[in-house]
mmCIF file of C-alpha atoms in Angstrom:
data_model
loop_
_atom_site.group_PDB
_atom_site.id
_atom_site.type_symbol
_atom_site.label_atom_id
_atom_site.label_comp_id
_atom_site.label_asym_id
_atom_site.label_seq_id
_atom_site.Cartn_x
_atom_site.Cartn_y
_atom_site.Cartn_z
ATOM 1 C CA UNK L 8 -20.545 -1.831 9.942
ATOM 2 C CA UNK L 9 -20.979 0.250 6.862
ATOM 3 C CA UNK L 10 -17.524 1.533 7.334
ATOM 4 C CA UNK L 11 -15.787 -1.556 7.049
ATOM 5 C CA UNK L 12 -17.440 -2.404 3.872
ATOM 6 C CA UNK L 13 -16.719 -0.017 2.596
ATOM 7 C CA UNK L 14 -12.635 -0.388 3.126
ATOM 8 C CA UNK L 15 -13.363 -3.904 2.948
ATOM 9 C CA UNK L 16 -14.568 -3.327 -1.050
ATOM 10 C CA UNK L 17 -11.944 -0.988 -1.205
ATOM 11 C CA UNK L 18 -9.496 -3.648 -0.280
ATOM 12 C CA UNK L 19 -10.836 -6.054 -3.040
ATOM 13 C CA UNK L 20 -10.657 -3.439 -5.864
ATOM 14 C CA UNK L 21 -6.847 -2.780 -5.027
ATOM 15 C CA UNK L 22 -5.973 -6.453 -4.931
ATOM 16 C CA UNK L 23 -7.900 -6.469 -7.922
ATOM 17 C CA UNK L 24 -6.002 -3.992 -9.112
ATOM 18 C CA UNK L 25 -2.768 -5.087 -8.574
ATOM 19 C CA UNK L 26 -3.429 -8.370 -9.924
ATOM 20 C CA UNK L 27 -4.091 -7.039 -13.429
ATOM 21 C CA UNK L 28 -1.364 -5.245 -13.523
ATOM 22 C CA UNK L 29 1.083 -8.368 -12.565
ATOM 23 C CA UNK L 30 -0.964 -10.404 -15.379
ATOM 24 C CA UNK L 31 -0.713 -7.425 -17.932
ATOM 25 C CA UNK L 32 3.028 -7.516 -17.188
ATOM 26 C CA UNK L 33 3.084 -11.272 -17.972
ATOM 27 C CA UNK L 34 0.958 -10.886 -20.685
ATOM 28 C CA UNK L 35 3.516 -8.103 -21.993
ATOM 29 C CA UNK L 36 6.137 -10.718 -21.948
ATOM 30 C CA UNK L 37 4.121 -13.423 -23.481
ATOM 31 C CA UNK L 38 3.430 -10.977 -26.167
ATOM 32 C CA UNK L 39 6.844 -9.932 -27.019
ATOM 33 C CA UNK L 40 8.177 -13.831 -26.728
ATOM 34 C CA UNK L 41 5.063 -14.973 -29.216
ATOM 35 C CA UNK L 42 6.135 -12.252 -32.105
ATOM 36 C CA UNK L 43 9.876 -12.931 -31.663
ATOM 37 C CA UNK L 44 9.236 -16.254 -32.453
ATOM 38 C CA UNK L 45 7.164 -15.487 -35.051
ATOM 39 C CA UNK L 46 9.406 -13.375 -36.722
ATOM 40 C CA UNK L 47 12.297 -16.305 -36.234
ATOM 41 C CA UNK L 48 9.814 -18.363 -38.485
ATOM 42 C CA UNK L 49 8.526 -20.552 -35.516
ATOM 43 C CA UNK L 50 5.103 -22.630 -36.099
ATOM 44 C CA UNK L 51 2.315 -20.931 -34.689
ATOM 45 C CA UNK L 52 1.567 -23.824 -32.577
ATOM 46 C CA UNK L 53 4.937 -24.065 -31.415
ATOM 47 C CA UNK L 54 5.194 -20.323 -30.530
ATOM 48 C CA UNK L 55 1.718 -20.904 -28.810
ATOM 49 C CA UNK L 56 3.204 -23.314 -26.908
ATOM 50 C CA UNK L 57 6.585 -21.551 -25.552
ATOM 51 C CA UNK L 58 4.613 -18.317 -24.901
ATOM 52 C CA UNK L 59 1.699 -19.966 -23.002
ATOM 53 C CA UNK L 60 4.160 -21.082 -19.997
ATOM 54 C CA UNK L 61 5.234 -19.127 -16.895
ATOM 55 C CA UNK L 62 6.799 -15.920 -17.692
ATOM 56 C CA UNK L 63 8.188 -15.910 -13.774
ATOM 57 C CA UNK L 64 10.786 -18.893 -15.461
ATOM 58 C CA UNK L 65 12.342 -16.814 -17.583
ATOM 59 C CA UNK L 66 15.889 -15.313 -17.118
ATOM 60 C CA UNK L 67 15.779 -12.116 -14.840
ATOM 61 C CA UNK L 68 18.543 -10.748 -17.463
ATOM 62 C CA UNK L 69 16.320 -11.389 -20.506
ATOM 63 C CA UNK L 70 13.112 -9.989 -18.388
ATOM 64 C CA UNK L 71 15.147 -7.220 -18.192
ATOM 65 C CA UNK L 72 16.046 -7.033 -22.021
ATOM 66 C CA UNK L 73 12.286 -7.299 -22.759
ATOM 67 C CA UNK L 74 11.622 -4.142 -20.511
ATOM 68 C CA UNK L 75 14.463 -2.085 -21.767
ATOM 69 C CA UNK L 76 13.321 -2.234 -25.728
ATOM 70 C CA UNK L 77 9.773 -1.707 -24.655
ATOM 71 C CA UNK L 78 10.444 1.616 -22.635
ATOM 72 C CA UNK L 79 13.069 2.128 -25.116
ATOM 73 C CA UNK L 80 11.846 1.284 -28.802
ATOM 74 C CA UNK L 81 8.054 1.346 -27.888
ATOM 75 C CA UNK L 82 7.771 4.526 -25.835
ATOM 76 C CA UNK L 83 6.715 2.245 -22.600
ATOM 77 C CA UNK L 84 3.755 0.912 -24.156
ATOM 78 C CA UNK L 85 2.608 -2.136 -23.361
ATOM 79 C CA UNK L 86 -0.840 -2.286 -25.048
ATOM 80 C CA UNK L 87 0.198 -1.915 -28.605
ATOM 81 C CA UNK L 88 2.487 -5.071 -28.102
ATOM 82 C CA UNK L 89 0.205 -7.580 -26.820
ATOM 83 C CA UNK L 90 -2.849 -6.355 -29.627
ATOM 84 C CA UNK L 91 0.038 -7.437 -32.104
ATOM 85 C CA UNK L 92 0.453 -10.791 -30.492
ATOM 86 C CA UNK L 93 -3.172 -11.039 -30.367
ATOM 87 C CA UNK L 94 -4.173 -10.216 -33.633
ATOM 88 C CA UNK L 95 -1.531 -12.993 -34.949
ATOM 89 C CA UNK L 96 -3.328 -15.892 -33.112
ATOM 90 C CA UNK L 97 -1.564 -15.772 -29.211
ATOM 91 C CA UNK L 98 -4.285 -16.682 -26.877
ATOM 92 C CA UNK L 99 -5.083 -13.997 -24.367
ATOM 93 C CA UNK L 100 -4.660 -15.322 -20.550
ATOM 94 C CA UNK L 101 -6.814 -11.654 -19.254
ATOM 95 C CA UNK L 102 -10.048 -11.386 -18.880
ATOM 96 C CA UNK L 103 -12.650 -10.915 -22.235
ATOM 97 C CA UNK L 104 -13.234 -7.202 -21.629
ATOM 98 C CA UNK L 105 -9.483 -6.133 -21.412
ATOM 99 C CA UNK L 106 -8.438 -8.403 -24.898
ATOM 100 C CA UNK L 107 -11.531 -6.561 -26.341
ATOM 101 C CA UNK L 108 -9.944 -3.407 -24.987
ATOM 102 C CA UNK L 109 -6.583 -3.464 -26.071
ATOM 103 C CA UNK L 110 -7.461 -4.695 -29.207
ATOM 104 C CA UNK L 111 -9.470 -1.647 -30.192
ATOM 105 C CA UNK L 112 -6.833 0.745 -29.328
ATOM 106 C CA UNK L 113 -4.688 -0.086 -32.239
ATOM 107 C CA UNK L 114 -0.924 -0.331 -33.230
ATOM 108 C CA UNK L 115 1.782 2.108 -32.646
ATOM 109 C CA UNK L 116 4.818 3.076 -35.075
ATOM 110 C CA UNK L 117 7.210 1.398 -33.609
ATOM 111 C CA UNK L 118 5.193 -2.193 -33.571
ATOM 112 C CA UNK L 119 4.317 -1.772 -36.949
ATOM 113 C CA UNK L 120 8.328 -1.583 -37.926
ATOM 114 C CA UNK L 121 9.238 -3.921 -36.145
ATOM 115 C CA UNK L 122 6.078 -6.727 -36.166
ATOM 116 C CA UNK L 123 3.424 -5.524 -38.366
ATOM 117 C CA UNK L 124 5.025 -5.262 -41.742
ATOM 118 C CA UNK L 125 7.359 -8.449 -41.528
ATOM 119 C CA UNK L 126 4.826 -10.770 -40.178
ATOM 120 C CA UNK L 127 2.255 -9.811 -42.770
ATOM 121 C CA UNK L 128 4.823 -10.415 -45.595
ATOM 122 C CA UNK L 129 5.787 -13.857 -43.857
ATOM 123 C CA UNK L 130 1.653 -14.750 -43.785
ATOM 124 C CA UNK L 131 1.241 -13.429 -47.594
ATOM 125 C CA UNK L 132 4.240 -15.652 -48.474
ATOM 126 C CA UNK L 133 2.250 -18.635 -48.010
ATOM 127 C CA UNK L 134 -0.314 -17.820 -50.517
ATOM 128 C CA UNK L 135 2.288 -16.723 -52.744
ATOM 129 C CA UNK L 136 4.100 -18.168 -55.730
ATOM 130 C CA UNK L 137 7.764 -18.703 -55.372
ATOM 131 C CA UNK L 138 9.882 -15.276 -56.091
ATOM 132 C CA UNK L 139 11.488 -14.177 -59.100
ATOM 133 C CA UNK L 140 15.146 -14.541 -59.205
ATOM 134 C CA UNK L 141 16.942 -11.471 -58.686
ATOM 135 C CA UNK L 142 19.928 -10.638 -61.075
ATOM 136 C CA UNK L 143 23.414 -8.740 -60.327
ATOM 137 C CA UNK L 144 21.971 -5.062 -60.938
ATOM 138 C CA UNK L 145 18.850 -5.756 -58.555
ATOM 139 C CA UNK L 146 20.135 -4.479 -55.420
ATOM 140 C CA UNK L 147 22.613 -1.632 -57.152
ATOM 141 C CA UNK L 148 19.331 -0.319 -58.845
ATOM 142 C CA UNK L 149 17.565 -0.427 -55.693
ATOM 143 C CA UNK L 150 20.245 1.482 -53.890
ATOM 144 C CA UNK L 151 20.229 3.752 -56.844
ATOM 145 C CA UNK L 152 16.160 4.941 -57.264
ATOM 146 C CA UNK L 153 16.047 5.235 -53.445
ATOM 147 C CA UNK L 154 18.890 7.336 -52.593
ATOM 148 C CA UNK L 155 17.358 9.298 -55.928
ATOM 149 C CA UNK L 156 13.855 9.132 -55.016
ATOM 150 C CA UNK L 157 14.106 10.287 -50.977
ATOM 151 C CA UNK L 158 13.875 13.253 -49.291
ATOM 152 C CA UNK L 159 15.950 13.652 -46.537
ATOM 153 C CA UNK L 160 13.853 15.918 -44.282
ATOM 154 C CA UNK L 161 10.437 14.482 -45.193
ATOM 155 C CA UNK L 162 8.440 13.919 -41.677
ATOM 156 C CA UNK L 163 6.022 11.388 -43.683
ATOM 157 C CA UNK L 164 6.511 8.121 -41.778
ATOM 158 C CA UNK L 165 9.929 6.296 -42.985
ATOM 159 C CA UNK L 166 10.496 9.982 -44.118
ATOM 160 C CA UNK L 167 10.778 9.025 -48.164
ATOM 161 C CA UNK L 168 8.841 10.005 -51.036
ATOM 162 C CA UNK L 169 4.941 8.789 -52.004
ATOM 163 C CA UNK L 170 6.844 6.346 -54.710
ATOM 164 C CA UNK L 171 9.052 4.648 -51.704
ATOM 165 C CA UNK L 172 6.196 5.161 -49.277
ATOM 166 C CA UNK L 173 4.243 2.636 -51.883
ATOM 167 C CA UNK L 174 6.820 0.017 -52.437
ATOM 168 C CA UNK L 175 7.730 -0.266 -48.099
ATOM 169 C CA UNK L 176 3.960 -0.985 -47.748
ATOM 170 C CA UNK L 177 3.562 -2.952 -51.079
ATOM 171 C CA UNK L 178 1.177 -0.951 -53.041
ATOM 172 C CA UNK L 179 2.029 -0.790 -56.679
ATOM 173 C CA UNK L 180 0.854 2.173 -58.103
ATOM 174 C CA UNK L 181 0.583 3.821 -61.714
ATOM 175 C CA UNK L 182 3.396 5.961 -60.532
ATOM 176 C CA UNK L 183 5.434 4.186 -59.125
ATOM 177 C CA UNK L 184 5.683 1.644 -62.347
ATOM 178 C CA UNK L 185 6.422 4.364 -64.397
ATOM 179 C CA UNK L 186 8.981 6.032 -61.949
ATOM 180 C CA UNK L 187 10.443 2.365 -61.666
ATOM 181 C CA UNK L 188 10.530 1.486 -65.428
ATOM 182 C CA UNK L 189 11.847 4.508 -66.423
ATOM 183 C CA UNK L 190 14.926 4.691 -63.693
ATOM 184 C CA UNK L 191 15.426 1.161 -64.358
ATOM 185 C CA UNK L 192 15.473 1.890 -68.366
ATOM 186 C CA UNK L 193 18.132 4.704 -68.098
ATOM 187 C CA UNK L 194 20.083 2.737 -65.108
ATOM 188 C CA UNK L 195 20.683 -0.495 -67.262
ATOM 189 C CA UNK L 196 21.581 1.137 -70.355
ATOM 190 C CA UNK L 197 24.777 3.344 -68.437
ATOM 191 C CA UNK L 198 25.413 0.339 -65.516
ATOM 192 C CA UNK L 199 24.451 -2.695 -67.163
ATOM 193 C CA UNK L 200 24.295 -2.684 -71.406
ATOM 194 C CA UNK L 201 24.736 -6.313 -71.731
ATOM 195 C CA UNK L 202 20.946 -6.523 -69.986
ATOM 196 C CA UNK L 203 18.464 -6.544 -72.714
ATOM 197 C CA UNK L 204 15.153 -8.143 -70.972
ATOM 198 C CA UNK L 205 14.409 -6.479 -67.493
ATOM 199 C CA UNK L 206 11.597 -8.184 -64.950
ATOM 200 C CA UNK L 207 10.348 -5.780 -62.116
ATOM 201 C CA UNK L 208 8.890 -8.117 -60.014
ATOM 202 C CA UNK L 209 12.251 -8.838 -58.347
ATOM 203 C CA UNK L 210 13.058 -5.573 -58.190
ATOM 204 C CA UNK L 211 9.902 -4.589 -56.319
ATOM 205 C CA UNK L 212 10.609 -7.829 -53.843
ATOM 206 C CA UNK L 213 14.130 -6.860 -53.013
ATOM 207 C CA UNK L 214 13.333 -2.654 -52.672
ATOM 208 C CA UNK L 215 10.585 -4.033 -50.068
ATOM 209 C CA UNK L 216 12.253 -6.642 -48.143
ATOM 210 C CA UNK L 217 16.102 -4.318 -48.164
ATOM 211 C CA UNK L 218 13.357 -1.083 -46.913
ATOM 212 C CA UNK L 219 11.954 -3.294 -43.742
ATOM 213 C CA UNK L 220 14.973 -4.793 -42.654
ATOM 214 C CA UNK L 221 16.613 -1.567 -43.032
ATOM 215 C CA UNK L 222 14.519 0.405 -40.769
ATOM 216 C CA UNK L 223 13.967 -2.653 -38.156
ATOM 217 C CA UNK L 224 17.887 -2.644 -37.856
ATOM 218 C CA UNK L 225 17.846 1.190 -37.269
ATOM 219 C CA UNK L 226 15.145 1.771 -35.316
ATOM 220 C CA UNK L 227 17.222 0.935 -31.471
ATOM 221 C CA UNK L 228 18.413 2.976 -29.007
ATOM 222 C CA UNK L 229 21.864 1.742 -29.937
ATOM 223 C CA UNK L 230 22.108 2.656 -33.770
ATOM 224 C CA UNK L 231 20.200 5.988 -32.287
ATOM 225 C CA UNK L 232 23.710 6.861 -30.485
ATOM 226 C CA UNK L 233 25.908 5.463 -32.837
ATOM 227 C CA UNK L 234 24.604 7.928 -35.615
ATOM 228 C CA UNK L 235 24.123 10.500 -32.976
ATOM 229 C CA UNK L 236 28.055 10.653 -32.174
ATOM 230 C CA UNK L 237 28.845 10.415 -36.196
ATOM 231 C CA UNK L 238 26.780 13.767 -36.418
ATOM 232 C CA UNK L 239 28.241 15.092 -33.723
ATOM 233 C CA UNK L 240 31.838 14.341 -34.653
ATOM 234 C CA UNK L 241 30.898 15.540 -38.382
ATOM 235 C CA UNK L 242 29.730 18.905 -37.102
ATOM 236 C CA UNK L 243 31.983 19.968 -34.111
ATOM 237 C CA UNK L 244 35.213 17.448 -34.815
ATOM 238 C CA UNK L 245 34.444 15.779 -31.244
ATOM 239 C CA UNK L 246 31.926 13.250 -29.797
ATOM 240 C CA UNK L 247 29.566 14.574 -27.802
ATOM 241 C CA UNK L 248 29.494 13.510 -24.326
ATOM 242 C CA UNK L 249 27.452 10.678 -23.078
ATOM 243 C CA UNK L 250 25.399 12.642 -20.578
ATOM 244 C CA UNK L 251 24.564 15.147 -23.150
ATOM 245 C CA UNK L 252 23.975 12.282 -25.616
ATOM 246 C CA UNK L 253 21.677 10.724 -22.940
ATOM 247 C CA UNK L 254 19.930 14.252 -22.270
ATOM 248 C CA UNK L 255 19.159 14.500 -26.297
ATOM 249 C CA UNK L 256 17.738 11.067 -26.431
ATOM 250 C CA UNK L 257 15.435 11.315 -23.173
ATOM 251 C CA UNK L 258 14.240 14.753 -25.111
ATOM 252 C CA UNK L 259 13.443 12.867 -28.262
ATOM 253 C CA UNK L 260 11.395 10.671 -26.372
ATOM 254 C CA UNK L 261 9.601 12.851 -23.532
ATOM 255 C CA UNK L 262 8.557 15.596 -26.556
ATOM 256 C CA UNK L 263 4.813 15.169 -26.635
ATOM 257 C CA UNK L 264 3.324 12.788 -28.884
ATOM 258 C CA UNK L 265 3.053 14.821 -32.050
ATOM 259 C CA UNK L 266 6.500 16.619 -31.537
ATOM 260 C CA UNK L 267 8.218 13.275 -30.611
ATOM 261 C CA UNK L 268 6.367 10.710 -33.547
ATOM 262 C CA UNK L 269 8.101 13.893 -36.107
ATOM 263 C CA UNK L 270 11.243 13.864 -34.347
ATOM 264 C CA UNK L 271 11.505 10.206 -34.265
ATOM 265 C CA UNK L 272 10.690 10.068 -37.846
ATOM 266 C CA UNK L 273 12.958 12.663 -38.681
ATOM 267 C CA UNK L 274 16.034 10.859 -37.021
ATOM 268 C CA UNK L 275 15.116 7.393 -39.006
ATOM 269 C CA UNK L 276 14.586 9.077 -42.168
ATOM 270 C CA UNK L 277 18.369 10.939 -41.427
ATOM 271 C CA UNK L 278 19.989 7.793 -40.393
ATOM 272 C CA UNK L 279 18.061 5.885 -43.584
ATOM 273 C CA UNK L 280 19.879 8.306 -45.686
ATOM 274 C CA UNK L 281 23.281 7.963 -44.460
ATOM 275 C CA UNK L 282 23.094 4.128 -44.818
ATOM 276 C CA UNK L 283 21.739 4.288 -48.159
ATOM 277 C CA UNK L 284 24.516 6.162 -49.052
ATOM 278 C CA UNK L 285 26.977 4.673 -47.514
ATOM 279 C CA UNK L 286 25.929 1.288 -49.069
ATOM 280 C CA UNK L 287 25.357 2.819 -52.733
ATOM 281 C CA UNK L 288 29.249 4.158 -52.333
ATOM 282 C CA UNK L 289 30.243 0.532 -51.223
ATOM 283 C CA UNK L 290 28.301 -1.000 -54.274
ATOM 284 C CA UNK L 291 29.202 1.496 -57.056
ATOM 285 C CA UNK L 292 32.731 2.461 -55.987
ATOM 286 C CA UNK L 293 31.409 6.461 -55.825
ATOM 287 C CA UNK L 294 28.924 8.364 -54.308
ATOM 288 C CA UNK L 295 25.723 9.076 -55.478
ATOM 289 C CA UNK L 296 26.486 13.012 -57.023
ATOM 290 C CA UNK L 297 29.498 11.878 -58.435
ATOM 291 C CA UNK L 298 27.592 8.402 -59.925
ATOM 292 C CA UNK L 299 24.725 10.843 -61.190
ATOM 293 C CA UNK L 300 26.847 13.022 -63.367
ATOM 294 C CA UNK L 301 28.800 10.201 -64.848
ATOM 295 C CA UNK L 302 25.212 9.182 -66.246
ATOM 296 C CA UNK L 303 24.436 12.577 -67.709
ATOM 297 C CA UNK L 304 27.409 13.227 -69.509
ATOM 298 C CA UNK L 305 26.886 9.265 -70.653
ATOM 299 C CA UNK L 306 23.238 10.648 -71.942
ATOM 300 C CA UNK L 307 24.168 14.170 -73.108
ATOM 301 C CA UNK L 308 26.757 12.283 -75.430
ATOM 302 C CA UNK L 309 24.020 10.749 -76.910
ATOM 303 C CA UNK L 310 21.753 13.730 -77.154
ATOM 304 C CA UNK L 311 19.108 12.894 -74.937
ATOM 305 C CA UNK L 312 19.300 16.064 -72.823
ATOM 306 C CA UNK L 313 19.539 17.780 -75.652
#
């Protein structure tokens, strides 16, 4: 009689078991369709709404879409994704004790690019008076100080200096003013002499919002190959081959957690570079060395090197 209990409580805990799991899973996809709509500037109640019906409705190819960027772009993690949804208002359909759970185990990287920061600007926006118009040399400069300010094998996350570090997460220190003012001083006066009033504020806007948008876009498996093949192709005059592409992109992300969060970084912070500079070129008809000495010899002629 004891013995079948015994199995008999077993038999509840796995069914009890399994059952979480299947509502974790649909709680997974609630989560991701909640902050997608979020981000796509959906009400909250409306969002609520959408994301509060049966998950099991959905298209099997877009289930499948949902499960291929979290294994792929999250690292498999589930938990990270749903505390995200939660902590911007989705209502939790598990029990008390697991929201209370997840919540407390925090964010991840890769939520934080891709939900965190944007959804936090939308929310501030609210509060917020309207923006400063930008001008014709706002996004030229912008191009300019970063591709000046970064390091291109930093491992600090986004991989960029404490000054770029400041404006991605909005923090506007003594440092980065003066770094700011004085680029943007010496910039206008070579690029731009016509401009004799300057307003940061728009620059500061447009450095932020171009830095997010930037790193969303680049942070996929997809734009992980693409710029994968251009360095290959760059170094050895050949793509590499997709299985051995494959092979270095299941290493990246089966390194253990310290080893994979600095080679992950690493990658983004290479394959921020090589936009950057491909979009300063585009903008200012020459690349970045070649841009930089046309502005000292414009300053050594007037004797400010000297």
């Amino acid at each position: 009689m004891e013995a079948l209990l015994v199995l008999g409580l077993l038999g509840w805990g796995v069914y009890r078991f399994f059952k979480l799991n299947t509502a974790v899973g649909a709680e997974t996809l609630r989560a991701y369709v909640y902050l997608e709509l979020l981000l796509k500037d959906a009400p909250p109640q409306k969002a609520q709404e959408l994301a509060g019906r049966d998950m099991s409705e959905l298209k099997s190819a877009f289930i499948k879409h949902i499960q291929h960027e979290i294994r792929y772009v999250h690292d498999g993690k589930q938990g990270p994704l749903i505390a995200e949804a939660y902590r911007h208002g989705m209502v939790s359909k598990l029990p008390r004790w697991y929201r209370d759970l997840i919540v407390k185990n925090g964010t991840s990287y890769s939520v934080e690019i891709a939900y965190t920061m944007h959804l936090i600007a939308k929310e501030g926006r609210r509060n917020v008076p309207p923006k400063e118009p930008t001008c014709e040399w706002t996004r030229p400069f912008v191009l300019y100080y970063l591709i000046s300010e970064s390091h291109p094998f930093s491992v600090e996350p986004a991989g960029m200096t404490e000054n770029i570090l400041a404006l991605l997460h909005g923090q506007m220190t003594r440092e980065l003013q003066f770094s700011l003012s004085a680029s943007l001083r010496y910039y206008l006066a070579f690029a731009y002499p016509h401009v004799e009033r300057w307003d940061i504020r728009p620059v500061i806007e447009d450095a932020q919002a171009f830095l997010k948008d930037t790193i969303r876009t680049l942070n996929t498996p997809s734009k992980q190959r693409s710029f994968i093949q251009k360095m290959a192709v760059l170094d050895t005059g050949s793509p590499m081959p997709p299985d051995e592409l494959e092979n270095v992109l299941e290493q990246l992300r089966t390194h253990p957690a310290a080893r994979q969060e600095a080679a992950a970084t690493m990658l983004t912070n290479m394959m921020l570079q090589s936009f950057i500079a491909e979009q300063f070129q585009a903008v200012h008809g020459k690349t970045y060395m070649d841009y930089l000495t046309a502005i000292v010899s414009f300053w050594r002629e007037r004797e400010i090197f000297n």
